[in-house]
Short mmCIF file of C-alpha atoms in Angstrom, two decimals:
data_model
loop_
_atom_site.label_atom_id
_atom_site.label_comp_id
_atom_site.label_asym_id
_atom_site.label_seq_id
_atom_site.Cartn_x
_atom_site.Cartn_y
_atom_site.Cartn_z
CA MET A 1 -46.78 24.76 53.16
CA THR A 2 -46.78 23.07 56.49
CA GLY A 3 -45.83 25.05 59.55
CA ASN A 4 -47.23 27.40 62.15
CA THR A 5 -48.49 30.22 59.93
CA GLU A 6 -49.31 30.80 56.29
CA GLU A 7 -47.33 34.07 56.35
CA ARG A 8 -44.17 32.20 57.30
CA HIS A 9 -44.16 30.49 53.88
CA ALA A 10 -45.57 33.22 51.67
CA ASP A 11 -42.15 33.83 50.14
CA VAL A 12 -42.06 30.38 48.47
CA VAL A 13 -45.64 30.07 47.23
CA GLY A 14 -46.04 30.62 43.50
CA MET A 15 -44.62 29.51 40.18
CA TRP A 16 -40.89 28.84 39.82
CA VAL A 17 -39.41 28.38 36.34
CA THR A 18 -36.05 27.42 34.85
CA ALA A 19 -34.40 30.09 32.68
CA ASP A 20 -35.39 28.21 29.50
CA GLY A 21 -38.98 27.73 30.74
CA HIS A 22 -38.78 23.94 30.29
CA ILE A 23 -39.45 23.14 33.95
CA ARG A 24 -42.23 24.89 35.86
CA GLN A 25 -42.77 24.15 39.52
CA GLU A 26 -45.83 25.50 41.30
CA LEU A 27 -45.48 25.62 45.09
CA ARG A 28 -48.94 25.88 46.61
CA ALA A 29 -50.00 27.36 49.93
CA GLY A 30 -51.52 24.08 51.08
CA GLY A 31 -48.16 22.30 51.05
CA ARG A 32 -48.54 20.68 47.63
CA TYR A 33 -46.43 21.14 44.52
CA ASP A 34 -46.99 20.42 40.85
CA GLU A 35 -44.08 20.28 38.43
CA ALA A 36 -44.41 20.39 34.65
CA ARG A 37 -41.60 19.44 32.27
CA GLY A 38 -41.90 20.66 28.70
CA THR A 39 -45.33 19.65 27.44
CA ARG A 40 -45.77 17.09 30.22
CA HIS A 41 -48.12 18.68 32.73
CA SER A 42 -48.02 17.36 36.31
CA ALA A 43 -44.89 15.32 35.60
CA TYR A 44 -44.24 15.30 39.34
CA THR A 45 -46.72 16.07 42.08
CA GLY A 46 -46.48 15.72 45.83
CA HIS A 47 -46.12 17.60 49.05
CA CYS A 48 -43.36 19.77 50.42
CA THR A 49 -42.36 21.10 53.78
CA VAL A 50 -40.61 24.43 54.24
CA THR A 51 -38.22 25.07 57.11
CA GLY A 52 -36.78 28.55 56.84
CA SER A 53 -35.36 28.70 53.29
CA HIS A 54 -35.06 24.90 52.95
CA ILE A 55 -37.68 22.77 51.17
CA ASP A 56 -38.14 19.01 51.53
CA TYR A 57 -40.13 17.38 48.72
CA VAL A 58 -41.89 14.01 48.74
CA ASP A 59 -43.61 13.21 45.47
CA ASP A 60 -46.69 11.05 45.25
CA SER A 61 -44.57 7.98 44.40
CA ALA A 62 -42.47 8.56 47.60
CA PHE A 63 -39.39 9.91 45.77
CA THR A 64 -37.68 12.58 47.87
CA ALA A 65 -35.72 15.69 46.94
CA THR A 66 -34.60 18.93 48.55
CA GLY A 67 -34.28 22.57 47.63
CA ASP A 68 -33.03 25.83 49.07
CA ILE A 69 -33.93 29.41 48.30
CA ARG A 70 -30.86 31.63 48.16
CA ASP A 71 -31.05 35.29 47.12
CA GLY A 72 -34.56 34.79 45.76
CA VAL A 73 -33.55 31.82 43.57
CA LEU A 74 -34.75 28.24 44.14
CA HIS A 75 -31.97 25.68 43.92
CA HIS A 76 -33.81 22.36 43.61
CA GLU A 77 -31.33 19.47 43.37
CA HIS A 78 -29.50 20.22 40.06
CA LEU A 79 -32.08 22.77 38.87
CA VAL A 80 -32.09 26.55 39.22
CA LEU A 81 -35.56 28.09 39.18
CA TYR A 82 -36.65 31.71 39.22
CA ARG A 83 -39.91 33.10 40.55
CA GLU A 84 -42.33 33.83 37.75
CA GLU A 85 -43.75 37.32 38.05
CA LYS A 86 -47.52 37.50 38.19
CA GLN A 87 -49.07 39.24 35.23
CA ALA A 88 -51.58 41.97 35.96
#
């Protein structure tokens, strides 16, 4: 994510998934994101900027969206996504 330090954004980096698993959004450390919907991989890709717990998205076609992390849950427009736990 863009900003002064990588550590500042470590809490958002990773895979975020809707409860039904249909939408999977990977937030990457380099400020990019990749969102899959159902069987459609990379349905939306672009860059995002994190300011505190707020995320501004700009996809590669210039569409914009926002999100906020509240209590460890990502509220992205009308979606609610949960952090996917890494498997050992």
